PDB file of C-alpha atoms and ligand atoms in Angstrom:
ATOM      1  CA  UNK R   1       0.000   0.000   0.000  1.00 67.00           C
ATOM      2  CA  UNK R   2       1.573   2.815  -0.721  1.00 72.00           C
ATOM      3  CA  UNK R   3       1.522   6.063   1.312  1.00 75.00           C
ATOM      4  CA  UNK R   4      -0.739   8.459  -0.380  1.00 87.00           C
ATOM      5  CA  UNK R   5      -3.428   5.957   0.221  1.00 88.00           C
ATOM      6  CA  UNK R   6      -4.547   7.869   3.505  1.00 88.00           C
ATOM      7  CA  UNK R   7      -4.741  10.723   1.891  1.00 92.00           C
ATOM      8  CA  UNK R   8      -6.183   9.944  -1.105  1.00 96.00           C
ATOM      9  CA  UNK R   9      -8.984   7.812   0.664  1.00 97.00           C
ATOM     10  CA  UNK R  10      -9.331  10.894   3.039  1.00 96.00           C
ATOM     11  CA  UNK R  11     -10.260  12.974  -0.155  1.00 97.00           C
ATOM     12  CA  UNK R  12     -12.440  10.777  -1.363  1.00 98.00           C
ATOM     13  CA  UNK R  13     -14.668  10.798   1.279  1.00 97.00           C
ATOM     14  CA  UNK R  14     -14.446  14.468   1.668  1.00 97.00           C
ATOM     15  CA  UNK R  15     -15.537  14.813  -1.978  1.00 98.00           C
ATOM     16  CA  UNK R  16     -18.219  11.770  -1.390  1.00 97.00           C
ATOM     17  CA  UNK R  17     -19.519  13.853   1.842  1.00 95.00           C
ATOM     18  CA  UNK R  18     -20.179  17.211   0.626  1.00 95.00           C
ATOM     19  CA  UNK R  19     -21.453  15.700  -3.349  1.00 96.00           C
ATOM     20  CA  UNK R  20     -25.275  16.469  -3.641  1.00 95.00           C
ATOM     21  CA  UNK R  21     -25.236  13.326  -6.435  1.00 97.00           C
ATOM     22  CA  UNK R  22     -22.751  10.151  -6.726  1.00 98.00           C
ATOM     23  CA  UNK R  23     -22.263   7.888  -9.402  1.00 98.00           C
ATOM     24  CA  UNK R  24     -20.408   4.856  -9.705  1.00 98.00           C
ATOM     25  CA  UNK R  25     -19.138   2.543 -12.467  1.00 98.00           C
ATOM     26  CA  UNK R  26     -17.913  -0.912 -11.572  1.00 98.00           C
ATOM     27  CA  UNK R  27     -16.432  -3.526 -14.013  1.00 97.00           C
ATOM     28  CA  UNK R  28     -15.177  -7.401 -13.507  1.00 94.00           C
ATOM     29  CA  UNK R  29     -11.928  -5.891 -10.863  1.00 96.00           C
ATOM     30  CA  UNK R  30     -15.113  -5.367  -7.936  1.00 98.00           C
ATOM     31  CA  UNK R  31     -16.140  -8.900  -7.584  1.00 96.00           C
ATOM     32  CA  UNK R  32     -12.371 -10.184  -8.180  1.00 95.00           C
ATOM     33  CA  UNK R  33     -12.433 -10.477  -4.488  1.00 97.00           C
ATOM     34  CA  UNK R  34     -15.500 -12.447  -4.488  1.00 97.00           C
ATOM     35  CA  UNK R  35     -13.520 -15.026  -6.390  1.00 92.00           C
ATOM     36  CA  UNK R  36     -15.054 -14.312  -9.910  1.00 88.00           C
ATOM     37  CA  UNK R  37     -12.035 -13.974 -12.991  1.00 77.00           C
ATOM     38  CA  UNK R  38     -12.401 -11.034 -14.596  1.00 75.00           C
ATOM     39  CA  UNK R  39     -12.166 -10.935 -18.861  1.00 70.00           C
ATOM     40  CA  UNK R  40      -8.596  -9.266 -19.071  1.00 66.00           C
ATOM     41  CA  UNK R  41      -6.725 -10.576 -16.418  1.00 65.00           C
ATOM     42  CA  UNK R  42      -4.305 -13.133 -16.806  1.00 60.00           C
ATOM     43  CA  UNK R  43      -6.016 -16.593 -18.856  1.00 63.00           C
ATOM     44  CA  UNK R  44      -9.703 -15.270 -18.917  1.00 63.00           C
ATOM     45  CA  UNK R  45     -10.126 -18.577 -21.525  1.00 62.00           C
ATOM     46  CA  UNK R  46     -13.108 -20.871 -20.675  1.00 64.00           C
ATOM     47  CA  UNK R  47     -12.146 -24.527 -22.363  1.00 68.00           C
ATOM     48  CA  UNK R  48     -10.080 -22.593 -24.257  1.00 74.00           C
ATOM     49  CA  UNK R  49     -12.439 -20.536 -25.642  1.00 76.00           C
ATOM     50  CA  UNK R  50     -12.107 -16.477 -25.791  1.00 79.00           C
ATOM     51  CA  UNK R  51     -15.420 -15.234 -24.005  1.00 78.00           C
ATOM     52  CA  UNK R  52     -15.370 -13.250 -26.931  1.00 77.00           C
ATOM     53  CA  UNK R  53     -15.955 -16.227 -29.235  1.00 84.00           C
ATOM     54  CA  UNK R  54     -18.618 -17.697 -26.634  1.00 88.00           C
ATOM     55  CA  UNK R  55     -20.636 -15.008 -26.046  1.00 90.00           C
ATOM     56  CA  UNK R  56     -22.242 -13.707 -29.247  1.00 93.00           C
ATOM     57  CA  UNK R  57     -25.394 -13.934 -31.369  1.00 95.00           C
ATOM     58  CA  UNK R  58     -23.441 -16.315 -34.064  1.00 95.00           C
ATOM     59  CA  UNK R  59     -21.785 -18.927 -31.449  1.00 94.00           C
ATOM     60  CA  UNK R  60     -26.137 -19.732 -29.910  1.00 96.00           C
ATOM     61  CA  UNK R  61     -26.804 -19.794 -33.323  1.00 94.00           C
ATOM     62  CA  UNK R  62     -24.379 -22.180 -34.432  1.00 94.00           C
ATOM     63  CA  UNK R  63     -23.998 -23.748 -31.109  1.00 94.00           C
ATOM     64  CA  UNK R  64     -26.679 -23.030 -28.510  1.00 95.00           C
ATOM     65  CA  UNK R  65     -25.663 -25.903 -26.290  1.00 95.00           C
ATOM     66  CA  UNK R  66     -22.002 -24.412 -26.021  1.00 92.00           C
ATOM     67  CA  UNK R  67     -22.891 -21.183 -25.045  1.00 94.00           C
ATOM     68  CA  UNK R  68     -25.397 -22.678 -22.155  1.00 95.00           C
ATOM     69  CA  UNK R  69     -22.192 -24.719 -21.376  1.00 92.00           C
ATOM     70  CA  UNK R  70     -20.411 -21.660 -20.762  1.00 90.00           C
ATOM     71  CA  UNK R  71     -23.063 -20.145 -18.737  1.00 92.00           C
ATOM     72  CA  UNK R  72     -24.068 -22.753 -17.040  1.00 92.00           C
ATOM     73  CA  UNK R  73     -20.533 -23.114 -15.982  1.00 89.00           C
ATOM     74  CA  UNK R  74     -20.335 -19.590 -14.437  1.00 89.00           C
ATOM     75  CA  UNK R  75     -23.463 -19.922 -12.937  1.00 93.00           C
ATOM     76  CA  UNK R  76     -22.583 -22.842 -10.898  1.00 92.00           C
ATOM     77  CA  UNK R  77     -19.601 -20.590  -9.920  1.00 90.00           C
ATOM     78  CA  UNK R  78     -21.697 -17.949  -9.565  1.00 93.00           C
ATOM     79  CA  UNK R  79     -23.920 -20.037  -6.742  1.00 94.00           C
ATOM     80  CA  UNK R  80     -20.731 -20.830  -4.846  1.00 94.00           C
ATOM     81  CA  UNK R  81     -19.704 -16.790  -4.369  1.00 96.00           C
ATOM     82  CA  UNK R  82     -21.108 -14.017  -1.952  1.00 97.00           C
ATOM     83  CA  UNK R  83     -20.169 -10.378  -2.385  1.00 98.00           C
ATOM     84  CA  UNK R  84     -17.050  -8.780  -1.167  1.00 98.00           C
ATOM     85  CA  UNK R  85     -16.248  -5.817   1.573  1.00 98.00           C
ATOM     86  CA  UNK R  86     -16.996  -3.523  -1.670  1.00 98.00           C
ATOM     87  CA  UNK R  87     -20.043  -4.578  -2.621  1.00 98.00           C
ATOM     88  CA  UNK R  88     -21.296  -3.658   0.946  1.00 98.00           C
ATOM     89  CA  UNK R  89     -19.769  -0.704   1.103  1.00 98.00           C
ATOM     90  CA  UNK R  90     -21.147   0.382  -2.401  1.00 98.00           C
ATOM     91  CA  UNK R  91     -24.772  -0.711  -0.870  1.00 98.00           C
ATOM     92  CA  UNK R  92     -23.958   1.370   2.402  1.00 97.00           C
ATOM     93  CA  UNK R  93     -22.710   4.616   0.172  1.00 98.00           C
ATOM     94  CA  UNK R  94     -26.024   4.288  -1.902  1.00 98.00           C
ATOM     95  CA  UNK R  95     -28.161   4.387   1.538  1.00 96.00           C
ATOM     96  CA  UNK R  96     -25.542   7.680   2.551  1.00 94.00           C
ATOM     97  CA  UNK R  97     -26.079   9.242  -0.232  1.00 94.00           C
ATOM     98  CA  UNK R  98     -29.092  11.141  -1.254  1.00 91.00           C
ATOM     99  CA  UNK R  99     -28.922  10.794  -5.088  1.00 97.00           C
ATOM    100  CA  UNK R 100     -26.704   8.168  -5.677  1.00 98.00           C
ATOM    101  CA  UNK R 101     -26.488   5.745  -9.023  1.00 98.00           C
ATOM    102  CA  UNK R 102     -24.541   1.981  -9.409  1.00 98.00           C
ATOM    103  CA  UNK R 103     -23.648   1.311 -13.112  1.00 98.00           C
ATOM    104  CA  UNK R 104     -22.234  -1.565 -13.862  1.00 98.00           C
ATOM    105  CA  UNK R 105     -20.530  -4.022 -16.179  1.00 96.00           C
ATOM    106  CA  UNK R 106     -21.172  -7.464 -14.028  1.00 96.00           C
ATOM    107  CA  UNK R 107     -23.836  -9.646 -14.874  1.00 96.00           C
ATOM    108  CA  UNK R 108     -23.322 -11.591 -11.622  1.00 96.00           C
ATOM    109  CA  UNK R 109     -26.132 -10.010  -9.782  1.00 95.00           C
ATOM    110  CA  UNK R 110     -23.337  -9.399  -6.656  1.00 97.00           C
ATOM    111  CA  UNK R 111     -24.575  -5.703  -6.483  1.00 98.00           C
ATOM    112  CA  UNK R 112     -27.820  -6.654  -5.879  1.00 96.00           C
ATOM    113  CA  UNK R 113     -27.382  -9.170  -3.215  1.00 96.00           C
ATOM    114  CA  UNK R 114     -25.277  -6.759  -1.537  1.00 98.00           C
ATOM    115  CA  UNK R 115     -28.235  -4.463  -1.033  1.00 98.00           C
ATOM    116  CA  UNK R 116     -27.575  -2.079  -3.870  1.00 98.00           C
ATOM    117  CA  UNK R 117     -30.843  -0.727  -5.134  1.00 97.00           C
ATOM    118  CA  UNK R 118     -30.310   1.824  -7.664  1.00 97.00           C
ATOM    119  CA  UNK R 119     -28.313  -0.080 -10.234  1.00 97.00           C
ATOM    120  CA  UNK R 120     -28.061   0.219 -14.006  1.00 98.00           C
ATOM    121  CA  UNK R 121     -26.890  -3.097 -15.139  1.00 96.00           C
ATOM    122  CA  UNK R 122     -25.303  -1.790 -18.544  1.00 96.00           C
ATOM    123  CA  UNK R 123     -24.544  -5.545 -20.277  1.00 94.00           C
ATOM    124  CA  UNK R 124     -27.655  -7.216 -18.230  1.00 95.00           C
ATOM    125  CA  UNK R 125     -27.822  -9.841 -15.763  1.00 95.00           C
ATOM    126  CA  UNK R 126     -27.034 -13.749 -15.744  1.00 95.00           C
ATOM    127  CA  UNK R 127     -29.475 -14.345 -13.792  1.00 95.00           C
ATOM    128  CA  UNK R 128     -32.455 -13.523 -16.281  1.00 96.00           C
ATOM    129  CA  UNK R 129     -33.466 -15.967 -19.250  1.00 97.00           C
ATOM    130  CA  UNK R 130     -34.656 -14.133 -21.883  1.00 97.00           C
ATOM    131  CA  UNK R 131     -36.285 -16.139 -25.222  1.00 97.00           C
ATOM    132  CA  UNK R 132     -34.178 -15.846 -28.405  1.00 96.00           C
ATOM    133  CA  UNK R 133     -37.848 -16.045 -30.126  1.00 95.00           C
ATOM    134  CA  UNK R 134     -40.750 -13.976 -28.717  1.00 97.00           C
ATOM    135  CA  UNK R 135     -38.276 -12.242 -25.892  1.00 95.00           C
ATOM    136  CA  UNK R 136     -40.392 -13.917 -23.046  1.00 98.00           C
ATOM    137  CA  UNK R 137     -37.977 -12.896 -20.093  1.00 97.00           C
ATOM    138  CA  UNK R 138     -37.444 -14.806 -16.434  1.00 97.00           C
ATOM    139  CA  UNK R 139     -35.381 -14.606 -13.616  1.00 95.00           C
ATOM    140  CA  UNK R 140     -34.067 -18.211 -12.304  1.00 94.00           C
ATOM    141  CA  UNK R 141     -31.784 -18.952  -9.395  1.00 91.00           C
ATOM    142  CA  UNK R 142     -30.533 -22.254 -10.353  1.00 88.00           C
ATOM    143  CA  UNK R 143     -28.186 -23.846 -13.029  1.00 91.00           C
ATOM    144  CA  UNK R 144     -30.741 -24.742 -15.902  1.00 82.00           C
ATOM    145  CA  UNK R 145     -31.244 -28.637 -15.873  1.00 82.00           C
ATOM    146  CA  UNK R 146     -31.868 -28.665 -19.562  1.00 87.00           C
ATOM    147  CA  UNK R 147     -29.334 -27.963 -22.375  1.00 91.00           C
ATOM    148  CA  UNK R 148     -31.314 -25.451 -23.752  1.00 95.00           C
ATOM    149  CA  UNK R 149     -34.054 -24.274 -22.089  1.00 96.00           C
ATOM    150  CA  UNK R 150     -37.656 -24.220 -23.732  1.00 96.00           C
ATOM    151  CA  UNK R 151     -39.406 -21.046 -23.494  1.00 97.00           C
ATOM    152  CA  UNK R 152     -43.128 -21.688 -21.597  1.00 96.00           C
ATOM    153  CA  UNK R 153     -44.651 -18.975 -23.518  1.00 97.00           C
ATOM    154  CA  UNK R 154     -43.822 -20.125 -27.527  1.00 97.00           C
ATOM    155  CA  UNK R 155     -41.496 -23.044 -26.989  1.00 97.00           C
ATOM    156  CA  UNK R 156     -38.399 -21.091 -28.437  1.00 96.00           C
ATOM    157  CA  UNK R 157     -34.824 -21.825 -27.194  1.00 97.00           C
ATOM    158  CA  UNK R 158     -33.979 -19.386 -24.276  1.00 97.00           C
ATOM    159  CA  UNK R 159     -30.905 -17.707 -24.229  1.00 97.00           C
ATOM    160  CA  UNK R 160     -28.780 -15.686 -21.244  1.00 96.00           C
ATOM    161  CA  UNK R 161     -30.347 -12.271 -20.420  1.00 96.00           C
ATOM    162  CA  UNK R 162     -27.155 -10.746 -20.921  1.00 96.00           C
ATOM    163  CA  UNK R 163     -25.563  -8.320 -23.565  1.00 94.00           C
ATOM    164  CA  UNK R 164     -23.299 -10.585 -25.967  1.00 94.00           C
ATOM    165  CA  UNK R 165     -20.476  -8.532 -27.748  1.00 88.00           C
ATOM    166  CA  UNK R 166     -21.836  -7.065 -31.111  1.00 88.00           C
ATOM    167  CA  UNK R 167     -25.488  -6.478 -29.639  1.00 93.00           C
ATOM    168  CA  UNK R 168     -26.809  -3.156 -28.349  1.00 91.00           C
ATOM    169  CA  UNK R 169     -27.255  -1.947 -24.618  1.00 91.00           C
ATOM    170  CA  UNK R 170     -30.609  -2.700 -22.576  1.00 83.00           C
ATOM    171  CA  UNK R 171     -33.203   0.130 -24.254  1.00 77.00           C
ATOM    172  CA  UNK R 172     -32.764   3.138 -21.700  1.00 92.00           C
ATOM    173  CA  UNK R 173     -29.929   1.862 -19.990  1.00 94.00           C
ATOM    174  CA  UNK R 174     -27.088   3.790 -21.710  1.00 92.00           C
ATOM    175  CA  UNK R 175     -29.347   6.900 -21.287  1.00 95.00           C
ATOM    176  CA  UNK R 176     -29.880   6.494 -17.832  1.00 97.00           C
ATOM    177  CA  UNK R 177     -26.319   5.924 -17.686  1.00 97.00           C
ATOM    178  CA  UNK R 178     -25.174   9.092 -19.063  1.00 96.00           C
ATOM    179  CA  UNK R 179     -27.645  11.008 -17.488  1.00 97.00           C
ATOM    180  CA  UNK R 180     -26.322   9.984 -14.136  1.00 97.00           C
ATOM    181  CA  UNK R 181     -22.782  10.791 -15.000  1.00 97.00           C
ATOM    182  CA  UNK R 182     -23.704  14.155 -16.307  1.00 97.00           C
ATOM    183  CA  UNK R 183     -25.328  14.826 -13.014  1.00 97.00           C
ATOM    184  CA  UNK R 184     -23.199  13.685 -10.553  1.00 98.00           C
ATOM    185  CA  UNK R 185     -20.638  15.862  -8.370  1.00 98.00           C
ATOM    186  CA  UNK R 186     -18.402  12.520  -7.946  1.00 98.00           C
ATOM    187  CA  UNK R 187     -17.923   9.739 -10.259  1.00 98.00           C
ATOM    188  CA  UNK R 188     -16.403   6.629  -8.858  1.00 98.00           C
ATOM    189  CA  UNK R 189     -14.310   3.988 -11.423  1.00 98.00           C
ATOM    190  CA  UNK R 190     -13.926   0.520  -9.665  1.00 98.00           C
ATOM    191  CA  UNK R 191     -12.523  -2.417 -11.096  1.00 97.00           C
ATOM    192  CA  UNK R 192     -12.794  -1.464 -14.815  1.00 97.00           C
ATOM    193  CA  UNK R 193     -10.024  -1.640 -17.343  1.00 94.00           C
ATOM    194  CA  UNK R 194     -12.023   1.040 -19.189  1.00 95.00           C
ATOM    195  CA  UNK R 195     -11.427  -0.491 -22.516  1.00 90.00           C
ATOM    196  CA  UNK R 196     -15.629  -1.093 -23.584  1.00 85.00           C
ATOM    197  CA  UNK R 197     -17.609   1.178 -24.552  1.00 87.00           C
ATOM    198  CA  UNK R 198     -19.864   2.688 -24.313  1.00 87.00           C
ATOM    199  CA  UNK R 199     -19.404   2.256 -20.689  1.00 90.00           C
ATOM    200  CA  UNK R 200     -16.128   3.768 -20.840  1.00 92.00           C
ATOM    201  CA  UNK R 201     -17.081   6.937 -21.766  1.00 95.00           C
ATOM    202  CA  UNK R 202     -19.329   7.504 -18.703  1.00 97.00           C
ATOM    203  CA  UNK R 203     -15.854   8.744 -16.979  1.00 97.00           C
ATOM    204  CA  UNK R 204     -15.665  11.629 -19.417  1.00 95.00           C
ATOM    205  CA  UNK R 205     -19.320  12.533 -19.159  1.00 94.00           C
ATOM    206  CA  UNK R 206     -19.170  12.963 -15.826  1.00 97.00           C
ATOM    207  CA  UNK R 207     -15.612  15.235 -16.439  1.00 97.00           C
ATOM    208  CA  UNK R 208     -17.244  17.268 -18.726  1.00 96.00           C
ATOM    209  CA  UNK R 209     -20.180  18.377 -16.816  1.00 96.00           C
ATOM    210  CA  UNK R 210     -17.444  19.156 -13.547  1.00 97.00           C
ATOM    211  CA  UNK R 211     -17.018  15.847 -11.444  1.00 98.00           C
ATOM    212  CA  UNK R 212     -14.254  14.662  -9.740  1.00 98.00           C
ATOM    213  CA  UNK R 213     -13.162  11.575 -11.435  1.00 98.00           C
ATOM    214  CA  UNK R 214     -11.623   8.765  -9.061  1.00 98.00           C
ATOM    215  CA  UNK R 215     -10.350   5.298 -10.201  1.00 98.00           C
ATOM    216  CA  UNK R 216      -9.800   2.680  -7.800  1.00 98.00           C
ATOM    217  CA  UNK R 217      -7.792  -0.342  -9.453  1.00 98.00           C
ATOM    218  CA  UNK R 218      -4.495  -1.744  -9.024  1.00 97.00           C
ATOM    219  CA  UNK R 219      -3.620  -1.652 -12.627  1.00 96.00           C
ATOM    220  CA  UNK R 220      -2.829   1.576 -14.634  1.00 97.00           C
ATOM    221  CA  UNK R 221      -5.856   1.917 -17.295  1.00 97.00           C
ATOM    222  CA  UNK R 222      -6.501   4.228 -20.552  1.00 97.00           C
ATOM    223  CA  UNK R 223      -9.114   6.539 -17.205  1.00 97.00           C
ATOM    224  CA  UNK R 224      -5.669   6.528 -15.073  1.00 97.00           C
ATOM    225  CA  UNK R 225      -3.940   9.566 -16.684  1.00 97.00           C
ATOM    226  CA  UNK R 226      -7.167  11.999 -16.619  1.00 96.00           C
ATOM    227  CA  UNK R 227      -9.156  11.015 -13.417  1.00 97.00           C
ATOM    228  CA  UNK R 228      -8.887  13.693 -10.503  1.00 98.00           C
ATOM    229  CA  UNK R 229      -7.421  10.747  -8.793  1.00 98.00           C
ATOM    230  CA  UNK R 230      -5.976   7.720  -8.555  1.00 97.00           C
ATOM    231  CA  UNK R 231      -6.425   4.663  -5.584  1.00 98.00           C
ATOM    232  CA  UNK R 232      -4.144   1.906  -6.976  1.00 97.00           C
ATOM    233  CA  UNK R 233      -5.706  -0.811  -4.726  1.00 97.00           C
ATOM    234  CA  UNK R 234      -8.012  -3.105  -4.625  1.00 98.00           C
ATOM    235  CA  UNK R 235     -11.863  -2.656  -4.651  1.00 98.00           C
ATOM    236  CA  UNK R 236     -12.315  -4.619  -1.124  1.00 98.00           C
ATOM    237  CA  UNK R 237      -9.630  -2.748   0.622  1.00 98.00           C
ATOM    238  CA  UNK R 238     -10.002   0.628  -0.925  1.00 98.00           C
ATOM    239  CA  UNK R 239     -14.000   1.069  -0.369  1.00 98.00           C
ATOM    240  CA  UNK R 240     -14.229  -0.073   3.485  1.00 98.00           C
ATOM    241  CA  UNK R 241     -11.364   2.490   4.139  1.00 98.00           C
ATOM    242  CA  UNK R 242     -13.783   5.229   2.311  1.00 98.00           C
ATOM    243  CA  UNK R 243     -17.166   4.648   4.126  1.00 97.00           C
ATOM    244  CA  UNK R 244     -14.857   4.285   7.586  1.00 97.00           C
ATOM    245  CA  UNK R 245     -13.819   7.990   6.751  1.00 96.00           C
ATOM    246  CA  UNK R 246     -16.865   9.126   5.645  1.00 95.00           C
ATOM    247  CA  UNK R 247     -18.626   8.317   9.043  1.00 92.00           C
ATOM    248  CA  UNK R 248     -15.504   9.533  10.845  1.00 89.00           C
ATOM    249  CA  UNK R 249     -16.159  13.222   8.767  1.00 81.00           C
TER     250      UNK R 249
HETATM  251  N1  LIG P 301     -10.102  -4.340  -7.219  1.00 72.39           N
HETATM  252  C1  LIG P 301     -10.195  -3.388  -8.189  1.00 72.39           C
HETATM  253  N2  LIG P 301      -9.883  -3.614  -9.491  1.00 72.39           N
HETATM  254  C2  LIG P 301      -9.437  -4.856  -9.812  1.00 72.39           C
HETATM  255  C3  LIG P 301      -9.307  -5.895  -8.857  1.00 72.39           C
HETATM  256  C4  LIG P 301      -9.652  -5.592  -7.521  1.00 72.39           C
HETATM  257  N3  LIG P 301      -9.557  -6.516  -6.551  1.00 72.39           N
HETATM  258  N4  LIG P 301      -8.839  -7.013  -9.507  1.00 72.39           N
HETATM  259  C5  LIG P 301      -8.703  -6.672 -10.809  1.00 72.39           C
HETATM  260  N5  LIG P 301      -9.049  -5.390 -10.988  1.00 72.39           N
HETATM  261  C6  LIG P 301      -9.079  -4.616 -12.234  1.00 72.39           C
HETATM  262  C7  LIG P 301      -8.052  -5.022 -13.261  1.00 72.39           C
HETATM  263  O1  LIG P 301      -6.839  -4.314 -13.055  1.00 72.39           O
HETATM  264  C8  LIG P 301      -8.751  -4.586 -14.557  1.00 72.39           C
HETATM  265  O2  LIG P 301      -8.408  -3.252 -14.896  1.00 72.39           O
HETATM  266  O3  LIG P 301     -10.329  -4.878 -12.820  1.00 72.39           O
HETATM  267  C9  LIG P 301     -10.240  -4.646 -14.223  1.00 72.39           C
HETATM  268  C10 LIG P 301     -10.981  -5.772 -14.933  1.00 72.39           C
HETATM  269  O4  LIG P 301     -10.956  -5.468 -16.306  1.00 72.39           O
HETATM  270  P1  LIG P 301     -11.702  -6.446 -17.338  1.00 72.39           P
HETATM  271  O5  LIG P 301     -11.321  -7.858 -17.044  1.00 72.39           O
HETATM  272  O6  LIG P 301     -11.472  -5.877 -18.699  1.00 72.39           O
HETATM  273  O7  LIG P 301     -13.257  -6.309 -16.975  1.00 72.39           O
HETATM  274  P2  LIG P 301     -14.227  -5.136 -17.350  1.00 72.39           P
HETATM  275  O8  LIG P 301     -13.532  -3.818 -17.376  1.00 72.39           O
HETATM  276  O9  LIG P 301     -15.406  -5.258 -16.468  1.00 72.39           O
HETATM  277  O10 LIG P 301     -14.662  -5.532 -18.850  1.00 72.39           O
HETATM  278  C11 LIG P 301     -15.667  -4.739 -19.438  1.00 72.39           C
HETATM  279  O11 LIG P 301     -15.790  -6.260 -21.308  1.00 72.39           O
HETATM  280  O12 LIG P 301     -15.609  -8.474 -21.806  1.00 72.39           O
HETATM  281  C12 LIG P 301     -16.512  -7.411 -21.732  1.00 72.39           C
HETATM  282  O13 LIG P 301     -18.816  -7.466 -21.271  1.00 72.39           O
HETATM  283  C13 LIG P 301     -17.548  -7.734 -20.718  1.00 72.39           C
HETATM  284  O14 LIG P 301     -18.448  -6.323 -18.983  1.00 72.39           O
HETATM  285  C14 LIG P 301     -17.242  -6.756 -19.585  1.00 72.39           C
HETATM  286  C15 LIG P 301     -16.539  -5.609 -20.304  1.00 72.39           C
END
């Protein structure tokens, strides 16, 4: 740890305590600690597949029972993981906080469980089946038993509720993004290597209209040389040590 940390998590929380509006944008880096691999870091391969060749609109259409493979496979990890000191803390700054916004990159559902409320979950959620046919859409909380699940409304082939690379945001969600990083007085960046968009432009949204721009991650990232500041640690140490300082304010 090195020694700025106390005073850069000391003005954090100063900026956090006075902001009228917060938002925050988490990637893959905030449930690391929760034991979940990120995309980027080292491997990332799932039976030596890129998730880039597994999750897209061409590999369920040429191979539907694959991609369930693949997500079946991460929700049975899923199911074995709780959320980490920064989830909470995220939850607890959202009940601080009077306007107050979670965006975020996971599909784990971690946020939630955590007690986070007012989330925009940019690429959606793994947790939602969603038909490939008629768009019939459920939330389950189990690995599916079936290799491809059946739609109950039109008998289609259900697929992952989640945004596969090449498809567009959730309807809304990028809006409701950017309008809570043009609003807020403080934008936190947690555990993102800032390298998708349109999620990582939210950062300079929220510059433009006048935030303070803070990046907590242990690696250097394309946000690293503009953000107000930097907290090169990780997620679960870096966002206890913020809400202990904001109560102590
Ligand atoms: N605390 C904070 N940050 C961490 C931690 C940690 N404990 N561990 C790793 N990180 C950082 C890494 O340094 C990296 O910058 O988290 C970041 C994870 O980056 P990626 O693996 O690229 O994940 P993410 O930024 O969420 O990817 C964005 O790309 O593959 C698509 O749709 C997928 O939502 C994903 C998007």
């Amino acid at each position: 740890m090195d020694d700025s940390f106390p005073h850069n998590i000391a003005q954090v929380a100063e900026w956090l305590h006075h902001a009228d509006s917060v938002a925050v944008m988490t990637g893959a880096g905030v449930s690391a600690e929760s034991g979940i691999a990120t995309f980027r870091d080292a491997g990332g391969l799932w039976e030596g597949h890129r998730p880039e060749d597994v999750a897209t609109p061409q590999a369920f259409q040429r191979d539907p029972t694959m991609v369930w493979r693949f997500y079946n496979a991460r929700r049975s990890q899923l199911l074995q993981c709780q959320p980490n000191p920064a989830h909470y803390a995220l939850a607890q700054l959202e009940r601080d906080c009077a306007n107050f916004c979670l965006i975020t990159q996971n599909v784990d559902g971690l946020h939630r469980t955590a007690g986070s409320r007012n989330l925009i979950e940019l690429h959606g959620d793994i947790w939602i089946d969603r038909c490939w046919d008629c768009n019939h859409a459920q939330r389950v909380d189990k690995v599916s038993a079936e290799p491809i699940p059946a739609c109950p409304k039109c008998g289609g082939m259900m697929r992952p509720g989640v945004v596969w690379f090449g498809e567009t945001l959730p309807p809304g969600a990028i809006n409701d993004a950017q309008a809570a990083a043009a609003r807020c007085e403080v934008m936190l960046v947690i555990g993102t290597s800032s390298m998708v968009q349109p999620a990582a432009s939210l950062a300079m949204f929220a510059a433009q209209a006048g935030a303070k721009v803070v990046e907590i991650n242990p690696q250097a990232t394309p946000l690293t040389h503009s953000a107000d500041l930097v907290i090169a640690e990780k997620a679960g140490t870096a966002m206890p040590a913020i809400l202990e300082a904001i109560e102590e304010s």
